[in-house]
CSV table of C-alpha atoms (C1' of nucleotides) in Angstrom, one decimal:
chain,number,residue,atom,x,y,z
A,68,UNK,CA,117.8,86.7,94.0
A,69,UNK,CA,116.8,85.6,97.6
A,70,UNK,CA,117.7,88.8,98.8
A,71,UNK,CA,115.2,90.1,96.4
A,72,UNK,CA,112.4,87.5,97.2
A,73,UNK,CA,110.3,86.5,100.0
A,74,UNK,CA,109.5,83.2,99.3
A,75,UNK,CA,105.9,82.0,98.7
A,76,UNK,CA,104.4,78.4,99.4
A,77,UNK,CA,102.6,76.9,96.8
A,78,UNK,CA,100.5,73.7,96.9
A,79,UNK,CA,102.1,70.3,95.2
A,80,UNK,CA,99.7,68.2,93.5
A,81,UNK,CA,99.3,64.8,94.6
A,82,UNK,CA,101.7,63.5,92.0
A,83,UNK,CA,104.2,65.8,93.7
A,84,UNK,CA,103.9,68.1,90.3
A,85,UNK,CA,103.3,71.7,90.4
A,86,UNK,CA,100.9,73.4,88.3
A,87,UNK,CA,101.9,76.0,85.7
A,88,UNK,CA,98.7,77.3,86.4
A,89,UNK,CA,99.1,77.2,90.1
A,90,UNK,CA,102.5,79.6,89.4
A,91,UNK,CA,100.6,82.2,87.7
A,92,UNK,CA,97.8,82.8,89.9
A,93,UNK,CA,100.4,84.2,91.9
A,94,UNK,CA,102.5,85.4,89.5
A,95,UNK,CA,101.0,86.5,86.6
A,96,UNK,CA,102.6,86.2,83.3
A,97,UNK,CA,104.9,83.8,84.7
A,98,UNK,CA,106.0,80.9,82.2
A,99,UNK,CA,108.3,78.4,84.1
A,100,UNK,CA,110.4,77.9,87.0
A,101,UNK,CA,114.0,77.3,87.8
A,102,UNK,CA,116.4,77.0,90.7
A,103,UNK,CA,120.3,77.9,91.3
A,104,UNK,CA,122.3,74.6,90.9
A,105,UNK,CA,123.8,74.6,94.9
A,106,UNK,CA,127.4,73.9,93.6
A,107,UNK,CA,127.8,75.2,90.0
A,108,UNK,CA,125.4,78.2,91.0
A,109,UNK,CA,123.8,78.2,87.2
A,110,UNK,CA,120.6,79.0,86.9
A,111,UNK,CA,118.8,75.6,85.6
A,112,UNK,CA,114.8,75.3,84.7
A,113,UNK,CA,112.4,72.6,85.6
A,114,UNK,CA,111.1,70.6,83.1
A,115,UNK,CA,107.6,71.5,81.9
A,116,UNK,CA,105.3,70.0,80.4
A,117,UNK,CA,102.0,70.2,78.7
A,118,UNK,CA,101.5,73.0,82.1
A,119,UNK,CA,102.9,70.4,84.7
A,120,UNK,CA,106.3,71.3,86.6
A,121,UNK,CA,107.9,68.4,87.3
A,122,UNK,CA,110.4,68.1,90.2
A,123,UNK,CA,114.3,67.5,89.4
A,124,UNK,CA,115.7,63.9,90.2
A,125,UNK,CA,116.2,64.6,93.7
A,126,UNK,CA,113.0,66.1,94.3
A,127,UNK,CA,112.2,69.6,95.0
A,128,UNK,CA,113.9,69.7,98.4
A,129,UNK,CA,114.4,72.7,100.6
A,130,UNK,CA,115.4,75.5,97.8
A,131,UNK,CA,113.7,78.5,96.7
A,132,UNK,CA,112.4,78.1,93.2
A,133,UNK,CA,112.6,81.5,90.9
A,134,UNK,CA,109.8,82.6,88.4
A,135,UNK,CA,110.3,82.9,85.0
A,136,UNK,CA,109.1,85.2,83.0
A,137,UNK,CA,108.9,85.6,79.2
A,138,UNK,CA,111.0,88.1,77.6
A,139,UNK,CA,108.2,90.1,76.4
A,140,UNK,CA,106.3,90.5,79.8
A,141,UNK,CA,104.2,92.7,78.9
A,142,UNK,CA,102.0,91.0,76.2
A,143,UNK,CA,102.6,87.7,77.0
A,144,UNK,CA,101.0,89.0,80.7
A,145,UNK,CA,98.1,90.1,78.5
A,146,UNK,CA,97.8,87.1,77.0
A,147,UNK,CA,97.8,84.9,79.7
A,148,UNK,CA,95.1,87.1,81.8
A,149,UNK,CA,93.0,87.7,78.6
A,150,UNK,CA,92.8,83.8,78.5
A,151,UNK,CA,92.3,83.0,82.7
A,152,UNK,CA,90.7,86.0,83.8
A,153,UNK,CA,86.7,85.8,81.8
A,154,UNK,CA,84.2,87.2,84.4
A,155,UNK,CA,81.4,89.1,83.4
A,156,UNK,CA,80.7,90.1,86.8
A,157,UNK,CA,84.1,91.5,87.2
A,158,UNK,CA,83.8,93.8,83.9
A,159,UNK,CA,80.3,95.7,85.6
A,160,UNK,CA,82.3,95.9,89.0
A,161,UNK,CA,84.0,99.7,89.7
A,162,UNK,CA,87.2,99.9,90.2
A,163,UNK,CA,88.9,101.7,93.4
A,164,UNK,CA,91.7,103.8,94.7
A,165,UNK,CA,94.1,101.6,96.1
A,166,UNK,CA,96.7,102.8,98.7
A,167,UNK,CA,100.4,101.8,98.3
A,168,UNK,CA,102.3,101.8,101.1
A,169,UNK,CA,105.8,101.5,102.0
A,170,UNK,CA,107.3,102.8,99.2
A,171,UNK,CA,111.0,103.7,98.5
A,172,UNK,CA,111.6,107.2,99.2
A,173,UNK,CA,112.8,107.4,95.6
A,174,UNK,CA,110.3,106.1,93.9
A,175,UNK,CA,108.2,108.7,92.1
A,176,UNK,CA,104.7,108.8,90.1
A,177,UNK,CA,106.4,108.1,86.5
A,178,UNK,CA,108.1,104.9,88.4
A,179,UNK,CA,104.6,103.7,89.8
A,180,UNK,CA,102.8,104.3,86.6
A,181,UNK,CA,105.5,102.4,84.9
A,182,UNK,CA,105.7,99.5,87.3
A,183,UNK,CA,101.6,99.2,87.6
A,184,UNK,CA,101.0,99.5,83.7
A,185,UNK,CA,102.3,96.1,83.1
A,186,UNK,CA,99.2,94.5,85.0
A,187,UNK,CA,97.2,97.4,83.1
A,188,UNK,CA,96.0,101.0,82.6
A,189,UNK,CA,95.9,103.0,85.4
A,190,UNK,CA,93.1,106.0,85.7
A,191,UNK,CA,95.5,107.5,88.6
A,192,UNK,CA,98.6,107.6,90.1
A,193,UNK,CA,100.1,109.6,93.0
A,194,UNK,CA,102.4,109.7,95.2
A,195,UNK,CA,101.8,111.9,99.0
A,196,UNK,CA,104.6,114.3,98.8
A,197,UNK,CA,105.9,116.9,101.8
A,198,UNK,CA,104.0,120.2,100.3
A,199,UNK,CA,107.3,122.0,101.6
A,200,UNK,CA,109.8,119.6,100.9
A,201,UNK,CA,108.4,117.6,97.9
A,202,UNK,CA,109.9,114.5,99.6
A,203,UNK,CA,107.5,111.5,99.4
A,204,UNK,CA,106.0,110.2,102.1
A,205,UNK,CA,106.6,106.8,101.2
A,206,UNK,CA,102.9,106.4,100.3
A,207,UNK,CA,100.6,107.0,97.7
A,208,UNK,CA,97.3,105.6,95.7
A,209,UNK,CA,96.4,104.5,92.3
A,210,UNK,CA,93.1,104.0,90.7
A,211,UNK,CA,93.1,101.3,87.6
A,212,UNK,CA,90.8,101.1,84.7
A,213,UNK,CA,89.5,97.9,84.3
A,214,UNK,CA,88.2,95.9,87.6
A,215,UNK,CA,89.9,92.9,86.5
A,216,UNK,CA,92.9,94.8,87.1
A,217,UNK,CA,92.5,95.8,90.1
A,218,UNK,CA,92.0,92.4,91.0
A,219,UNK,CA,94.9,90.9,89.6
A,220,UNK,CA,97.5,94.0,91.4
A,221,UNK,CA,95.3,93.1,94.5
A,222,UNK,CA,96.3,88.8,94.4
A,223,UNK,CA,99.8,89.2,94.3
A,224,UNK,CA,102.9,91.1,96.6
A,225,UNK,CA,105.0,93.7,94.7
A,226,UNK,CA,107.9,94.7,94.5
A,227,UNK,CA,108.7,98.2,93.5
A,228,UNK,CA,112.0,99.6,93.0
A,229,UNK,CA,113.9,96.6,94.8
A,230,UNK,CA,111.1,97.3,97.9
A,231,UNK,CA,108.1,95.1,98.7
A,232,UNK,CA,105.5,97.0,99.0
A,233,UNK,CA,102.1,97.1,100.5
A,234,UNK,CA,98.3,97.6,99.3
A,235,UNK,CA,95.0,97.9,100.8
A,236,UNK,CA,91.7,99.2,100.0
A,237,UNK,CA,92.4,102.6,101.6
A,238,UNK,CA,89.8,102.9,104.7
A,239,UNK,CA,87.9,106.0,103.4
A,240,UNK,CA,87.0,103.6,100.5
A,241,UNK,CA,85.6,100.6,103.1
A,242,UNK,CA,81.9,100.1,103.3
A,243,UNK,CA,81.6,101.7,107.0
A,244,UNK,CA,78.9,99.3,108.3
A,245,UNK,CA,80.8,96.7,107.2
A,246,UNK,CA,83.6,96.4,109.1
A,247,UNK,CA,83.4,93.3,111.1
A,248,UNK,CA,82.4,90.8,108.3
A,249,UNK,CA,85.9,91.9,106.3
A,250,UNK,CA,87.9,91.3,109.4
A,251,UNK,CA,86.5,88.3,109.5
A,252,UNK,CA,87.1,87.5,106.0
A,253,UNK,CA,91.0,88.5,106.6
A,254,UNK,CA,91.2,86.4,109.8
A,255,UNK,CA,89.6,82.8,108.0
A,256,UNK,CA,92.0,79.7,108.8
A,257,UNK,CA,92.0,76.6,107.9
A,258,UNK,CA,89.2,75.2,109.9
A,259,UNK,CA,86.8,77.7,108.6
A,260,UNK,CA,88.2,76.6,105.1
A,261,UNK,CA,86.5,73.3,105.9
A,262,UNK,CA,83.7,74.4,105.6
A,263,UNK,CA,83.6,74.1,101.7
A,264,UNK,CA,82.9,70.8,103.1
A,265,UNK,CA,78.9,71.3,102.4
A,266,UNK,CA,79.2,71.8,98.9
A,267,UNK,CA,81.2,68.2,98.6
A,268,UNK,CA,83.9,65.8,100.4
A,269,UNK,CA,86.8,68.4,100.8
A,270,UNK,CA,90.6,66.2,101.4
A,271,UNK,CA,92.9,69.3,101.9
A,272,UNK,CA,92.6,72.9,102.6
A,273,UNK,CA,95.7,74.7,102.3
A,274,UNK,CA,96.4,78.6,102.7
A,275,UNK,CA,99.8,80.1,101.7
A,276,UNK,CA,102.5,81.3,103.9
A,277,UNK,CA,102.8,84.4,104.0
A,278,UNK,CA,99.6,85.0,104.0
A,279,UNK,CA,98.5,86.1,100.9
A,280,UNK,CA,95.1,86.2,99.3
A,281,UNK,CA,94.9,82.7,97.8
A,282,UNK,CA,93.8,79.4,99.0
A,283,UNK,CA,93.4,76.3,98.3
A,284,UNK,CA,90.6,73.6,98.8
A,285,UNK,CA,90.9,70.0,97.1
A,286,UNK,CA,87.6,68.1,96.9
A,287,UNK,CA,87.6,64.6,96.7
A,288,UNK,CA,85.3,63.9,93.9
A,289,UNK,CA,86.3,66.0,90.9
A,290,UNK,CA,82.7,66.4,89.7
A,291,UNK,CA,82.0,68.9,93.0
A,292,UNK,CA,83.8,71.8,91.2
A,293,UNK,CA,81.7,72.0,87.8
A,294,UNK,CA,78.5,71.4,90.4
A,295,UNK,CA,80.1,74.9,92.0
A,296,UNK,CA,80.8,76.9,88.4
A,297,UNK,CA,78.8,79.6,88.4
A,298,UNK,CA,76.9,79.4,91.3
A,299,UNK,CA,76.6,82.0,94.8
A,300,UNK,CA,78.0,80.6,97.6
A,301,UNK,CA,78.4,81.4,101.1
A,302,UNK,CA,80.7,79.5,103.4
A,303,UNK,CA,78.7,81.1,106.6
A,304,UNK,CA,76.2,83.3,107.9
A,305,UNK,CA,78.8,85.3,109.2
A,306,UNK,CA,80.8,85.0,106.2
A,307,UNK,CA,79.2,86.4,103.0
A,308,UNK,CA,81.5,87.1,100.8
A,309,UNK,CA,82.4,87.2,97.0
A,310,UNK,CA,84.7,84.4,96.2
A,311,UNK,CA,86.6,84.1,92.8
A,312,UNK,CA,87.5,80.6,91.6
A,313,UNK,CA,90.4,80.1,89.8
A,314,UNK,CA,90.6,76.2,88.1
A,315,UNK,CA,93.9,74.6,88.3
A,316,UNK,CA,92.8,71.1,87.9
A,317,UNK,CA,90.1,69.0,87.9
A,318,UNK,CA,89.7,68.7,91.8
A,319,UNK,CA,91.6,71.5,92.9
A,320,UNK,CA,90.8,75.8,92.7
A,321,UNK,CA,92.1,78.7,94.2
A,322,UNK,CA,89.7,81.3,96.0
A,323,UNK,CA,90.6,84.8,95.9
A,324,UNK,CA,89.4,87.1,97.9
A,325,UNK,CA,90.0,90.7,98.9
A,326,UNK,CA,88.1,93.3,101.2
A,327,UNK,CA,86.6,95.2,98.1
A,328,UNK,CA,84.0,91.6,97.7
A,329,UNK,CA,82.7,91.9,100.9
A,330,UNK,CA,79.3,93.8,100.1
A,331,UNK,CA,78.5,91.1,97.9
A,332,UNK,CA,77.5,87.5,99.0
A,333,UNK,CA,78.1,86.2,95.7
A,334,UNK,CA,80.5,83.6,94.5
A,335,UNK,CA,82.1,83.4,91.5
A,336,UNK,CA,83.5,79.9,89.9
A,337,UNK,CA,85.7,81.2,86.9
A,338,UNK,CA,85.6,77.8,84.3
B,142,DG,C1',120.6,115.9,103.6
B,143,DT,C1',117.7,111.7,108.6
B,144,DT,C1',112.6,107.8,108.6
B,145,DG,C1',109.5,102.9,107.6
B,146,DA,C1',103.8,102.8,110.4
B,147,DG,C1',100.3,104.7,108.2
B,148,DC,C1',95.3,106.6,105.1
B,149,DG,C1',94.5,111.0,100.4
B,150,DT,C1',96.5,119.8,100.8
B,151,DT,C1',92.8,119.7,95.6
DNA sequence: GTTGAGCGTT
């Protein structure tokens, strides 16, 4: 399996749990984890529960952790989002083409429509073909129905026919006189991160490695974070920006954010 | 018949 995956950091909570929920915002759907006993190499889960991943006897040392998923991925998937993904906003929002990039030569439109319609339904899909040939070009774009999809295919890697892949607001489809503030957006560390610090005594700031579009920001007082629900925030001047908040416990939240928020200086705190 | 950063024949 670790051929398969590129291994993603995700925060421990101070207990030295992980979050279920902390799992799925990168991987939606998702319903456990478990690891590949070293010596017996069986596949063994971590113990779960009420949400909380607890860490074997010997800790979670230096191993990569697999994702579980339920047997029914699809509707469980729907499920899950339909319960964690309840923004208003989000619903009014239009959705966008999205380019794909760096797909498998093989890979064809039925395979991308087939891959993408587990996250949801998908207005468009194509795939840039040689006219001559007919080869692909390794490329293509897809346009999804609901925002909220687009927004959940946009938080996470994929992996399409055994290939990570890459997606990006294609640059026809970025606000022109906009360019700087997104590059800034895309080029926040940690220090920047800090800046939450206005809203509310912030302990830890944490963004994931690789660098994907999550982050993490722990305030010290757990009242700060129902203070922030539903309010529009800015971090900066220089960096308006449209932050969704994704509770995983009373202190801690994920922001997500993606190019397509930039015209917006809005912030929302999903409950 | 090959390839591996990029940006869409309508």
């Amino acid at each position: 399996i670790s051929e398969y995956i590129r291994p993603v950091e995700i925060p421990l909570e101070d207990d030295g749990t992980v979050l279920l929920s902390t799992v799925t915002a990168h991987f939606p759907g998702a319903c456990g984890l478990c690891d590949r006993n070293p010596v017996s190499q069986c596949m063994r889960g971590v113990r779960l529960v009420e949400g909380i991943l607890h860490a074997p006897d010997a800790g979670w040392g230096n191993l990569v952790y697999v994702v579980n998923y339920p047997k029914d991925n699809k509707r469980n998937m729907d499920e899950t989002d339909a319960s964690s993904v309840v923004n208003v906003k989000r619903a009014v929002q239009k959705t966008s083409d999205l380019i794909v990039l760096g797909l498998p030569w093989t890979t064809t439109e039925q395979d991308l429509e087939e891959y993408f319609s587990a996250f949801g339904e998908a207005l468009m899909v194509q795939i840039k073909k040689d006219t001559k040939t007919g080869h692909s070009k390794g490329f293509g774009f897809v346009c999804f129905m609901a925002y909220e999809t687009q927004v959940k295919v946009m938080s996470q890697q994929h992996m399409i026919d055994e290939q990570w892949c890459d997606h990006k607001l294609p640059n026809s489809k970025q606000s022109p006189d906009k360019p700087l503030r997104s590059r800034k957006v895309f080029d926040m560390n940690e220090d920047e991160l800090w800046q939450f610090c206005q809203y509310g005594e912030v302990v830890d700031v944490f963004i994931l490695k690789p660098f994907r579009v999550f982050a993490c920001v722990t305030f010290a007082d757990d009242q700060v974070l129902p203070s922030l629900c539903g309010e529009d925030l800015s971090l900066k001047e220089s960096h308006n920006m449209k932050l969704s908040f994704n509770l995983c416990s009373s202190s801690h939240f994920k922001c997500l954010w993606n190019r397509h928020f930039i015209e917006s200086s809005a912030v929302n705190i999903l409950p």
